[in-house]
Coordinates of C-alpha atoms in Angstrom, one line a residue:
M1 CA -12.9 -18.7 -17.6
L2 CA -12.6 -19.9 -13.9
E3 CA -15.3 -22.2 -13.1
I4 CA -16.2 -22.2 -9.2
H5 CA -19.6 -23.4 -8.4
L6 CA -20.7 -21.8 -4.8
G7 CA -23.3 -23.7 -2.5
T8 CA -26.3 -22.4 -0.7
I9 CA -23.8 -22.1 2.6
D10 CA -21.2 -20.4 0.7
Y11 CA -23.8 -17.4 -0.6
A12 CA -25.0 -17.3 3.1
L13 CA -21.6 -16.7 4.5
L14 CA -21.1 -13.5 1.6
V15 CA -24.6 -12.7 2.8
I16 CA -23.5 -12.5 6.3
Y17 CA -20.5 -10.8 5.8
F18 CA -21.9 -8.1 4.2
A19 CA -24.6 -7.6 6.4
V20 CA -22.1 -7.3 9.0
V21 CA -19.9 -4.9 7.2
L22 CA -22.9 -2.4 7.0
G23 CA -24.1 -3.5 10.4
I24 CA -21.0 -1.9 11.7
G25 CA -21.5 1.3 10.1
Y26 CA -25.0 1.5 11.1
M27 CA -24.0 1.0 14.8
L28 CA -21.4 3.5 14.6
R29 CA -23.7 6.4 13.0
H30 CA -24.2 8.2 16.1
S31 CA -20.3 8.3 17.0
T32 CA -19.8 10.8 13.9
R33 CA -20.9 14.0 15.0
T34 CA -18.4 16.0 14.1
S35 CA -15.7 16.5 11.2
T36 CA -12.8 15.2 13.7
D37 CA -15.1 12.0 14.7
F38 CA -15.7 11.0 10.8
F39 CA -12.1 12.0 9.3
L40 CA -9.9 10.7 12.7
S41 CA -12.5 8.6 14.9
G42 CA -11.5 11.6 17.5
R43 CA -8.3 10.0 18.3
S44 CA -10.0 7.4 20.6
I45 CA -8.9 4.2 19.4
P46 CA -6.6 1.8 21.4
A47 CA -3.2 0.8 19.7
W48 CA -4.1 -2.9 19.2
I49 CA -7.1 -2.0 17.3
T50 CA -4.8 0.8 15.2
G51 CA -2.3 -1.6 14.7
L52 CA -4.3 -4.2 13.1
A53 CA -6.2 -1.4 11.0
F54 CA -2.4 -0.1 9.9
I55 CA -1.7 -3.5 8.7
S56 CA -5.4 -4.0 7.1
A57 CA -5.7 -0.9 5.2
N58 CA -2.5 -2.1 3.6
L59 CA -3.9 -5.9 3.3
G60 CA -6.4 -4.7 0.3
A61 CA -7.0 -6.2 -3.1
Q62 CA -3.2 -4.8 -3.8
E63 CA -1.7 -7.3 -1.1
V64 CA -3.8 -10.7 -1.4
I65 CA -4.3 -10.6 -5.4
G66 CA -1.3 -8.3 -6.5
M67 CA 1.5 -10.1 -3.9
A68 CA 0.0 -13.7 -5.0
A69 CA 0.0 -12.7 -8.7
S70 CA 3.8 -11.6 -7.8
G71 CA 4.5 -14.6 -6.0
A72 CA 3.8 -16.7 -9.5
K73 CA 5.4 -14.2 -11.6
Y74 CA 8.9 -13.6 -9.3
G75 CA 8.9 -15.8 -6.9
I76 CA 10.2 -15.6 -3.3
M77 CA 12.0 -12.5 -4.3
T78 CA 8.2 -11.3 -3.6
S79 CA 9.3 -11.3 0.0
H80 CA 11.3 -8.2 -0.5
F81 CA 8.1 -6.3 -0.4
Y82 CA 7.9 -7.3 3.4
W83 CA 11.2 -7.9 5.1
V84 CA 12.9 -5.3 3.2
G85 CA 10.2 -3.2 1.5
A86 CA 8.2 -2.8 4.8
I87 CA 9.5 -3.7 8.2
P88 CA 12.7 -1.4 8.3
A89 CA 10.5 1.8 7.5
M90 CA 7.6 0.7 9.6
V91 CA 10.1 0.9 12.6
F92 CA 11.2 4.2 11.2
V93 CA 7.7 6.0 11.2
A94 CA 7.0 4.5 14.6
I95 CA 10.3 5.6 16.0
F96 CA 11.1 8.8 14.3
M97 CA 8.1 10.3 12.4
M98 CA 5.0 9.4 14.5
P99 CA 6.0 11.8 17.1
F100 CA 5.8 15.0 14.9
Y101 CA 2.9 13.2 13.1
Y102 CA 0.8 12.8 16.4
G103 CA 2.7 15.6 18.3
S104 CA 2.1 18.4 15.9
K105 CA -1.5 17.6 15.9
A106 CA -1.8 17.7 12.1
R107 CA -5.0 16.0 10.7
S108 CA -3.2 14.9 7.8
V109 CA 0.1 14.3 6.2
P110 CA -0.6 17.4 3.6
E111 CA -1.3 19.1 6.9
Y112 CA 2.1 18.4 8.2
L113 CA 3.7 20.1 5.1
K114 CA 2.2 23.2 5.5
L115 CA 3.3 23.5 9.4
R116 CA 6.6 22.4 8.4
F117 CA 7.3 24.2 4.7
D118 CA 4.2 26.3 3.3
E119 CA 1.0 26.4 1.8
K120 CA 2.1 25.6 -1.7
T121 CA 3.8 22.7 -0.8
R122 CA 1.1 21.2 1.0
A123 CA -1.2 21.9 -2.1
F124 CA 1.0 20.0 -4.0
N125 CA 1.2 17.0 -2.1
A126 CA -2.8 17.2 -1.3
V127 CA -3.5 16.8 -4.7
S128 CA -1.2 14.1 -5.9
F129 CA -2.1 12.1 -2.9
A130 CA -5.7 12.6 -3.9
V131 CA -5.0 11.4 -7.2
M132 CA -3.4 8.1 -6.2
T133 CA -5.9 7.4 -3.4
V134 CA -8.7 7.2 -6.4
F135 CA -6.1 5.1 -8.4
S136 CA -5.5 2.7 -5.7
S137 CA -9.2 2.4 -4.6
G138 CA -10.0 1.6 -8.5
I139 CA -7.4 -1.0 -8.8
S140 CA -9.3 -2.6 -5.9
M141 CA -12.6 -2.0 -7.7
H142 CA -11.5 -3.7 -10.7
V143 CA -9.9 -6.5 -9.4
L144 CA -13.2 -7.3 -7.2
A145 CA -15.0 -6.7 -10.4
K146 CA -13.0 -8.9 -12.4
L147 CA -13.2 -11.9 -9.9
L148 CA -16.9 -11.8 -9.6
E149 CA -17.0 -11.7 -13.4
Q150 CA -14.6 -14.5 -14.1
I151 CA -15.5 -16.8 -11.4
L152 CA -19.2 -16.4 -10.7
G153 CA -20.0 -15.2 -14.3
F154 CA -21.4 -11.8 -12.5
N155 CA -21.6 -8.7 -15.1
Y156 CA -18.4 -6.9 -14.7
H157 CA -20.1 -3.3 -14.7
M158 CA -22.9 -4.5 -12.2
C159 CA -19.9 -5.9 -10.1
I160 CA -18.3 -2.3 -10.0
V161 CA -21.6 -0.4 -9.0
V162 CA -22.3 -3.3 -6.0
S163 CA -19.1 -2.9 -4.5
A164 CA -18.8 0.9 -5.0
A165 CA -22.2 1.2 -3.1
I166 CA -21.3 -1.1 -0.3
V167 CA -18.4 0.6 0.5
L168 CA -20.0 3.9 0.3
A169 CA -22.6 3.1 2.7
Y170 CA -20.4 2.1 5.6
I171 CA -18.1 5.2 5.4
I172 CA -21.0 7.6 4.9
L173 CA -22.6 5.7 8.4
G174 CA -19.9 5.8 10.4
G175 CA -16.4 7.5 8.6
L176 CA -13.2 6.5 9.5
T177 CA -13.8 4.7 12.8
S178 CA -16.3 2.4 10.7
A179 CA -13.6 1.8 8.5
I180 CA -10.9 1.0 11.0
Y181 CA -13.2 -1.5 12.7
N182 CA -13.9 -3.0 9.3
E183 CA -10.7 -3.6 8.4
V184 CA -9.8 -5.3 12.1
L185 CA -12.5 -7.9 11.3
Q186 CA -11.2 -8.2 7.5
F187 CA -7.8 -8.8 8.7
F188 CA -9.1 -12.2 10.6
L189 CA -11.3 -12.9 7.6
I190 CA -8.4 -13.0 5.4
V191 CA -6.0 -14.8 7.9
F192 CA -8.6 -17.8 8.6
G193 CA -9.8 -17.7 4.8
F194 CA -6.2 -18.2 3.7
L195 CA -4.3 -20.5 6.2
P196 CA -6.4 -23.5 4.7
L197 CA -5.4 -22.5 0.9
V198 CA -1.8 -22.6 2.3
F199 CA -1.9 -25.8 4.0
L200 CA -3.6 -27.7 0.9
G201 CA -1.8 -26.0 -1.7
L202 CA 1.8 -27.0 0.3
K203 CA 0.3 -30.7 0.6
S204 CA -0.4 -31.1 -2.9
V205 CA 3.2 -30.5 -4.1
G206 CA 4.9 -32.5 -1.5
G207 CA 5.9 -29.3 1.3
W208 CA 8.4 -27.2 1.3
D209 CA 11.0 -29.4 -0.4
G210 CA 8.6 -30.5 -3.2
L211 CA 8.0 -27.2 -3.9
V212 CA 11.5 -26.5 -4.4
A213 CA 12.1 -29.1 -6.7
K214 CA 9.2 -27.9 -8.7
L215 CA 10.1 -24.3 -8.7
G216 CA 13.5 -25.6 -9.6
A217 CA 11.8 -26.7 -13.0
V218 CA 10.2 -23.8 -13.4
A219 CA 13.4 -21.5 -13.3
T220 CA 15.1 -23.6 -15.9
S221 CA 12.7 -23.7 -18.4
P222 CA 12.5 -21.0 -21.3
T223 CA 8.8 -21.1 -20.7
N224 CA 8.8 -19.7 -17.2
P225 CA 6.9 -16.2 -16.6
A226 CA 10.2 -14.4 -17.4
G227 CA 10.9 -16.4 -20.6
R228 CA 14.3 -16.8 -19.7
V229 CA 16.4 -19.6 -18.2
F230 CA 17.5 -19.1 -14.8
E231 CA 19.3 -21.1 -12.0
S232 CA 17.1 -23.6 -10.1
G233 CA 16.7 -21.4 -6.8
A234 CA 15.6 -18.1 -8.6
W235 CA 12.1 -18.6 -7.7
T236 CA 12.7 -20.1 -3.9
Q237 CA 15.6 -18.0 -3.2
S238 CA 15.6 -14.1 -2.3
W239 CA 18.8 -13.0 -2.5
A240 CA 21.5 -15.4 -3.8
H241 CA 20.7 -14.7 -7.7
M242 CA 20.9 -10.8 -7.3
N243 CA 24.2 -10.2 -8.9
S244 CA 22.5 -9.0 -12.0
P245 CA 19.1 -8.1 -13.6
S246 CA 19.3 -11.0 -15.7
A247 CA 19.8 -13.8 -13.1
N248 CA 16.5 -13.6 -11.3
P249 CA 12.7 -13.4 -12.4
M250 CA 12.4 -9.9 -11.1
G251 CA 15.1 -8.3 -13.3
V252 CA 16.6 -6.1 -10.9
E253 CA 20.1 -6.3 -9.1
W254 CA 20.8 -5.9 -5.5
F255 CA 21.2 -2.0 -5.4
G256 CA 18.1 -1.7 -7.5
M257 CA 16.3 -3.5 -4.8
V258 CA 17.7 -1.9 -1.8
M259 CA 17.4 1.6 -3.1
G260 CA 14.3 1.5 -5.2
L261 CA 12.1 -0.9 -3.2
G262 CA 14.1 -0.9 0.4
F263 CA 14.4 2.8 0.4
V264 CA 13.0 5.0 -1.8
L265 CA 9.5 3.3 -2.5
S266 CA 9.1 1.4 1.0
F267 CA 10.1 4.7 3.3
G268 CA 8.0 6.6 1.0
Y269 CA 5.2 4.5 1.5
W270 CA 4.8 3.7 5.2
C271 CA 6.3 7.4 6.4
T272 CA 4.3 9.4 4.3
D273 CA 1.3 8.0 2.5
F274 CA -1.7 9.0 4.7
L275 CA -3.8 6.2 3.9
V276 CA -1.8 4.2 6.7
V277 CA -0.4 7.3 8.8
Q278 CA -4.1 7.9 9.4
R279 CA -4.6 4.8 11.3
A280 CA -1.8 5.5 13.8
M281 CA -3.1 9.2 14.3
A282 CA -6.4 8.0 15.4
A283 CA -4.7 6.2 18.3
D284 CA -5.7 7.3 22.4
S285 CA -2.2 8.5 23.0
M286 CA 1.1 9.4 21.8
A287 CA 2.5 6.1 23.0
A288 CA -0.4 4.4 21.3
A289 CA 0.6 6.0 18.4
R290 CA 4.1 4.9 18.1
R291 CA 3.3 1.4 18.9
T292 CA 0.9 1.0 16.3
P293 CA 3.2 0.5 13.2
L294 CA 5.4 -1.6 15.3
I295 CA 2.4 -3.9 16.3
A296 CA 1.4 -4.2 12.8
A297 CA 4.8 -5.1 11.9
V298 CA 4.6 -8.6 13.8
P299 CA 2.1 -9.7 11.4
K300 CA 3.4 -8.1 8.5
M301 CA 6.6 -10.7 8.6
I302 CA 4.5 -13.3 8.4
F303 CA 2.3 -12.9 5.8
P304 CA 4.3 -13.8 2.8
A305 CA 3.1 -17.1 4.1
L306 CA -0.5 -16.4 3.4
V307 CA -0.2 -14.3 0.2
I308 CA 2.9 -15.3 -1.5
L309 CA 3.1 -18.9 -1.2
P310 CA 0.0 -19.3 -3.1
G311 CA 1.4 -17.7 -5.7
M312 CA 4.6 -19.7 -5.7
I313 CA 2.2 -22.6 -5.7
A314 CA 0.2 -22.0 -8.9
I315 CA 3.0 -21.5 -10.8
A316 CA 4.5 -24.8 -10.1
L317 CA 1.4 -26.5 -11.0
H318 CA 0.7 -24.3 -13.8
H319 CA 4.3 -25.3 -15.3
E320 CA 3.5 -29.3 -14.3
V321 CA -0.1 -29.9 -15.6
G322 CA -0.4 -26.9 -18.1
N323 CA -3.1 -24.0 -18.0
F324 CA -3.8 -23.8 -14.3
L325 CA -3.5 -20.5 -14.5
P326 CA -6.4 -19.1 -17.1
K327 CA -4.9 -16.1 -19.8
D328 CA -6.5 -12.6 -20.2
A329 CA -7.6 -11.3 -23.6
S330 CA -4.1 -11.0 -25.0
G331 CA -3.5 -14.9 -24.5
A332 CA -0.8 -13.7 -21.8
I333 CA -1.0 -15.5 -18.2
D334 CA -3.2 -13.5 -16.0
Y335 CA -1.6 -13.3 -12.8
N336 CA -4.5 -11.2 -11.1
M337 CA -6.4 -14.6 -11.1
T338 CA -3.6 -16.6 -9.2
V339 CA -5.8 -16.6 -5.9
P340 CA -9.3 -17.5 -7.7
A341 CA -7.5 -20.4 -9.4
M342 CA -6.2 -22.1 -6.0
L343 CA -9.6 -21.5 -4.4
A344 CA -11.3 -23.3 -7.2
K345 CA -8.5 -25.9 -7.0
F346 CA -8.4 -26.6 -3.3
F347 CA -11.6 -25.3 -1.4
P348 CA -14.8 -27.4 -1.6
P349 CA -18.5 -25.8 -0.9
G350 CA -18.6 -24.5 2.4
I351 CA -14.7 -23.5 2.7
L352 CA -15.1 -21.9 -0.3
G353 CA -17.3 -19.6 0.9
I354 CA -14.8 -18.7 3.5
G355 CA -12.1 -18.0 0.9
I356 CA -14.3 -15.7 -1.1
T357 CA -15.8 -14.1 1.8
A358 CA -12.0 -13.3 2.6
L359 CA -11.2 -11.9 -0.8
M360 CA -14.3 -10.0 -0.5
A361 CA -13.0 -8.8 2.7
S362 CA -9.6 -7.8 1.0
F363 CA -11.3 -5.4 -1.4
M364 CA -13.5 -3.6 0.9
S365 CA -10.5 -3.1 3.1
G366 CA -8.6 -1.5 0.0
M367 CA -11.6 0.4 -1.2
A368 CA -12.4 2.2 2.4
G369 CA -9.2 2.8 3.1
N370 CA -8.2 5.0 0.1
V371 CA -11.7 6.6 0.2
T372 CA -11.5 7.6 3.5
A373 CA -7.9 9.2 3.1
F374 CA -9.2 10.9 0.1
N375 CA -12.0 12.5 1.8
T376 CA -9.8 13.5 4.7
V377 CA -7.2 15.2 2.4
W378 CA -9.7 16.8 0.3
T379 CA -11.9 18.5 3.1
Y380 CA -9.0 19.4 5.4
D381 CA -6.2 20.4 2.9
L382 CA -8.0 21.6 -0.4
Y383 CA -11.5 22.8 0.3
Q384 CA -11.2 23.9 3.9
S385 CA -7.9 25.5 3.0
Y386 CA -8.7 27.1 -0.5
I387 CA -12.1 26.9 -1.2
R388 CA -14.3 27.6 1.8
P389 CA -12.5 28.5 4.8
G390 CA -13.9 29.4 8.1
Q391 CA -17.3 27.4 7.9
P392 CA -18.7 25.8 10.8
D393 CA -17.8 22.0 11.7
Q394 CA -21.0 20.8 10.4
H395 CA -20.4 22.2 7.1
Y396 CA -17.0 20.1 6.6
L397 CA -18.8 17.1 8.0
R398 CA -21.3 17.6 5.4
M399 CA -18.4 18.2 2.7
G400 CA -17.0 14.8 3.8
H401 CA -20.2 13.0 2.9
I402 CA -20.2 14.6 -0.5
I403 CA -16.8 13.8 -1.6
T404 CA -17.0 10.4 -0.2
V405 CA -19.3 9.7 -3.1
V406 CA -17.2 11.9 -5.5
G407 CA -14.1 9.6 -4.6
I408 CA -16.2 6.6 -5.2
L409 CA -17.1 7.6 -8.6
I410 CA -13.5 8.7 -9.7
S411 CA -12.6 5.5 -8.3
V412 CA -15.2 3.7 -10.4
A413 CA -13.4 5.4 -13.9
C414 CA -10.0 4.3 -12.5
A415 CA -10.6 0.6 -12.2
Y416 CA -11.5 1.0 -15.9
V417 CA -7.7 2.2 -16.5
A418 CA -6.6 -0.6 -14.6
R419 CA -7.5 -3.1 -16.6
S420 CA -4.3 -2.9 -18.7
F421 CA -2.2 -4.5 -16.2
N422 CA -2.3 -8.2 -15.9
N423 CA -0.1 -7.8 -12.7
I424 CA -1.9 -5.2 -10.5
M425 CA 1.4 -4.6 -8.1
D426 CA 3.2 -3.7 -11.0
M427 CA 0.7 -0.5 -11.6
L428 CA 0.3 0.3 -7.9
Q429 CA 4.2 0.4 -7.6
L430 CA 4.1 2.5 -10.7
V431 CA 1.9 5.2 -9.1
F432 CA 3.8 5.0 -5.7
G433 CA 6.9 6.2 -8.1
F434 CA 5.3 9.3 -8.8
V435 CA 3.7 10.5 -5.7
N436 CA 5.6 8.8 -2.6
A437 CA 9.3 8.5 -3.7
P438 CA 9.8 12.2 -4.3
L439 CA 7.6 13.1 -1.1
F440 CA 9.8 10.7 1.2
A441 CA 12.8 13.0 0.2
T442 CA 10.9 16.1 1.0
F443 CA 10.2 14.6 4.5
L444 CA 13.5 13.2 5.2
L445 CA 15.0 17.0 4.8
G446 CA 12.4 18.6 6.5
M447 CA 12.4 16.6 9.6
F448 CA 16.2 16.4 9.8
W449 CA 17.5 19.5 8.1
R450 CA 16.0 22.7 9.4
R451 CA 17.7 24.9 6.7
A452 CA 14.9 23.2 4.2
T453 CA 12.9 26.0 3.1
G454 CA 9.4 26.2 1.8
H455 CA 10.7 27.0 -1.8
G456 CA 13.1 24.0 -1.9
A457 CA 10.3 21.5 -1.0
F458 CA 8.1 22.6 -3.7
F459 CA 10.1 22.6 -6.3
G460 CA 11.9 19.7 -4.9
L461 CA 8.5 17.8 -5.1
L462 CA 7.7 19.2 -8.7
S463 CA 11.1 18.3 -9.9
G464 CA 11.4 14.8 -8.8
T465 CA 7.3 14.2 -10.1
L466 CA 8.6 15.4 -13.4
A467 CA 11.7 13.2 -13.1
A468 CA 9.4 10.5 -12.8
A469 CA 7.3 11.2 -15.8
L470 CA 10.3 11.9 -17.6
H471 CA 12.0 8.3 -16.9
H472 CA 8.5 6.8 -17.6
G473 CA 7.8 8.3 -20.7
L474 CA 11.8 7.3 -22.4
T475 CA 11.7 3.5 -21.2
L476 CA 9.4 0.5 -21.4
P477 CA 9.0 -2.8 -19.9
A478 CA 10.2 -5.9 -22.3
G479 CA 6.9 -6.9 -24.4
A480 CA 4.9 -3.9 -23.3
T481 CA 3.5 -1.4 -25.9
I482 CA 3.8 2.3 -25.7
G483 CA 1.1 3.8 -23.5
I484 CA 0.4 3.4 -20.0
K485 CA 3.3 1.3 -19.2
G486 CA 5.7 4.0 -20.7
G487 CA 7.5 4.9 -23.7
W488 CA 5.1 7.5 -24.9
L489 CA 7.5 10.5 -24.9
V490 CA 9.7 9.5 -27.9
G491 CA 7.4 7.9 -30.0
G492 CA 8.4 4.4 -29.5
H493 CA 12.2 5.2 -29.5
V494 CA 12.8 4.4 -25.9
L495 CA 16.3 5.4 -24.5
H496 CA 16.3 1.9 -22.3
T497 CA 14.1 -1.6 -22.2
Y498 CA 14.0 -3.2 -18.5
P499 CA 13.2 -6.8 -18.2
V500 CA 10.1 -6.7 -16.5
D501 CA 7.8 -3.8 -15.1
M502 CA 8.9 -4.2 -11.8
A503 CA 12.2 -3.0 -12.4
Q504 CA 11.2 -0.1 -14.4
N505 CA 9.0 0.9 -11.2
F506 CA 12.2 0.8 -8.9
W507 CA 14.7 2.9 -10.9
M508 CA 12.1 5.4 -11.5
A509 CA 11.6 5.9 -7.8
I510 CA 15.1 6.4 -7.3
Y511 CA 15.3 8.8 -10.2
A512 CA 12.6 10.5 -8.3
W513 CA 13.9 10.3 -5.0
T514 CA 17.6 11.6 -6.0
T515 CA 16.0 14.2 -8.1
C516 CA 13.9 15.8 -5.1
F517 CA 16.5 15.7 -2.5
V518 CA 19.1 17.3 -4.5
V519 CA 16.9 19.9 -5.6
T520 CA 15.3 20.3 -2.4
I521 CA 18.7 21.5 -1.1
V522 CA 20.0 23.4 -3.8
V523 CA 16.9 25.3 -3.8
S524 CA 16.9 25.6 -0.2
L525 CA 20.4 27.2 0.3
A526 CA 19.6 29.5 -2.4
T527 CA 16.8 30.8 -0.8
Q528 CA 15.9 32.7 3.0
R529 CA 14.3 30.5 5.6
N530 CA 10.1 31.1 5.6
K531 CA 10.4 29.3 9.2
S532 CA 12.2 30.3 12.5
D533 CA 13.5 27.7 15.2
D534 CA 10.6 28.7 17.4
D535 CA 8.3 27.8 14.4
L536 CA 9.8 24.5 13.7
R537 CA 9.7 23.1 17.2
G538 CA 7.8 19.8 17.4
L539 CA 8.5 19.7 13.6
V540 CA 12.3 19.2 13.2
Y541 CA 14.5 16.5 15.1
S542 CA 16.9 18.5 16.3
L543 CA 14.6 20.9 17.7
T544 CA 12.0 18.9 19.1
P545 CA 12.6 17.7 22.9
R546 CA 13.3 13.7 23.0
I547 CA 10.1 11.5 24.5
K548 CA 10.5 10.0 27.8
E549 CA 9.0 6.7 28.1
E550 CA 9.5 6.2 32.1
G551 CA 6.4 4.0 33.7
L552 CA 6.5 1.9 30.6
A553 CA 6.7 -1.9 30.5
W554 CA 10.0 -2.6 28.2
Y555 CA 7.6 -4.5 25.9
Q556 CA 5.6 -1.3 25.6
R557 CA 8.4 0.9 24.6
P558 CA 8.5 1.3 20.9
A559 CA 12.4 1.4 21.0
A560 CA 12.5 -2.0 22.6
L561 CA 9.8 -3.2 20.4
A562 CA 11.9 -1.7 17.2
I563 CA 15.1 -3.7 18.2
V564 CA 13.0 -6.9 18.2
V565 CA 11.1 -6.6 15.2
L566 CA 14.6 -5.9 12.9
V567 CA 16.2 -8.9 14.3
A568 CA 13.1 -10.7 13.3
A569 CA 13.4 -9.4 9.8
V570 CA 17.0 -10.0 9.6
I571 CA 16.8 -13.7 10.6
L572 CA 13.9 -14.2 7.9
N573 CA 16.4 -12.4 5.2
I574 CA 19.0 -15.0 6.3
I575 CA 16.9 -17.9 6.0
F576 CA 15.7 -17.4 2.7
W577 CA 18.9 -16.0 1.4

């Protein structure tokens, strides 16, 4: 167990943070008089706020803890989750997809699917998305509880209850607006909490050059996280060792990376996940909604320095001194404890309180983001559509409050499932592969091919999800046991063993996307269109008038911002090639 001793000032900082979080919800309690206020903030939030909330909703425990864990386990290849697996997709959603989301006045991603396709496609996505959000919220809850248990000696079950109660309180009070403003607060807390950690950690290993040398020793050691000997740059070069799965710690070649993460999982998440899209849809204008992902892309590009570098430093120290990172119950390195281990080593009392508060902020952000997305999709896309249609607005507002409680309770159950993974990013990408990968194929065809039909979309989604399940049931990561990590379909006689969990996730996403894409096309060609061109205006690219941007300065035009962001991402990839 890690030993972290908080002083009085550290506890005071934690108490102040929780008081501010609840205070924001309390102050905004009168701003949620209607269901639109509660679920979509009345579409009244400025672009810079929604931009920071857009990235902060993705900056939960999965990001801070998971990316640091992956930085230790996979090295700088983890940066692909940003410069390949985020930036291009964020540009795409801003330029091409946000006009459909915002312009159609859809209140959620599943509702857009109803407008473009039909009710059954919407229902399928609403159910699968609801399951994904509570799993994701449960992951955040689990890591928070485990953190408090490990470093402060608190009871795991009590931590689950307390964290759930705090998130529940400020969502019930202020709805999405409360979540968004708290996410902006949490964004700055995370930045200021982790910057000192990066500086102190780099100083301790002799700067970047010293870290490269130490990680060279990690790569060439048979006792590194992958248990295989690599070339010395495997932990510090992002592309140079991707000629084959055996040449890098992530166990994936360039095609699996580009197609699996850079295209399917990345575009599937940023373009179709209502958790992040919801923030942009709360913006006060179409132009603001389109700028939201582009504003978020700027800090997103530099976040690897905050969340991946600590993991790389931690594995270098672990290799050098031994036992720097704690072990889980099975005796394996617990990568989820990378950030707490770094905080324990480098932060004295006072600064330690800032670091722990930043961690708390990431957990609260992750849980609240998922729960607000869950309650919106449940209320609008399931309850209002199929269970109790035609009720007064106050009825749906009340249901939003009730389902928020239910969502928190389901998240608690999912937190216990997450205990099976020593890197929560592995579990998160597994869940995304089931839901977002096939969904992106549906959206791509729906937005750019007017011939796609409701039957095609539904059976494509169904087939893609089944393909993901089939792949998962027939394969297994090396060293894993049959069950939640795969292999459950054939009783242990798996057809393929992947070097690591992440490689399995990437290829599962590829199979799911490809199956959905092909089946949607085949079924659409075999069935009649259920929407006329008039029905599809504003929903399909070729039938939607181009947005005019006259009167906007160049830096306010989404196209110009998109070019700047893409060029910067290319430069970063070249620098760390």
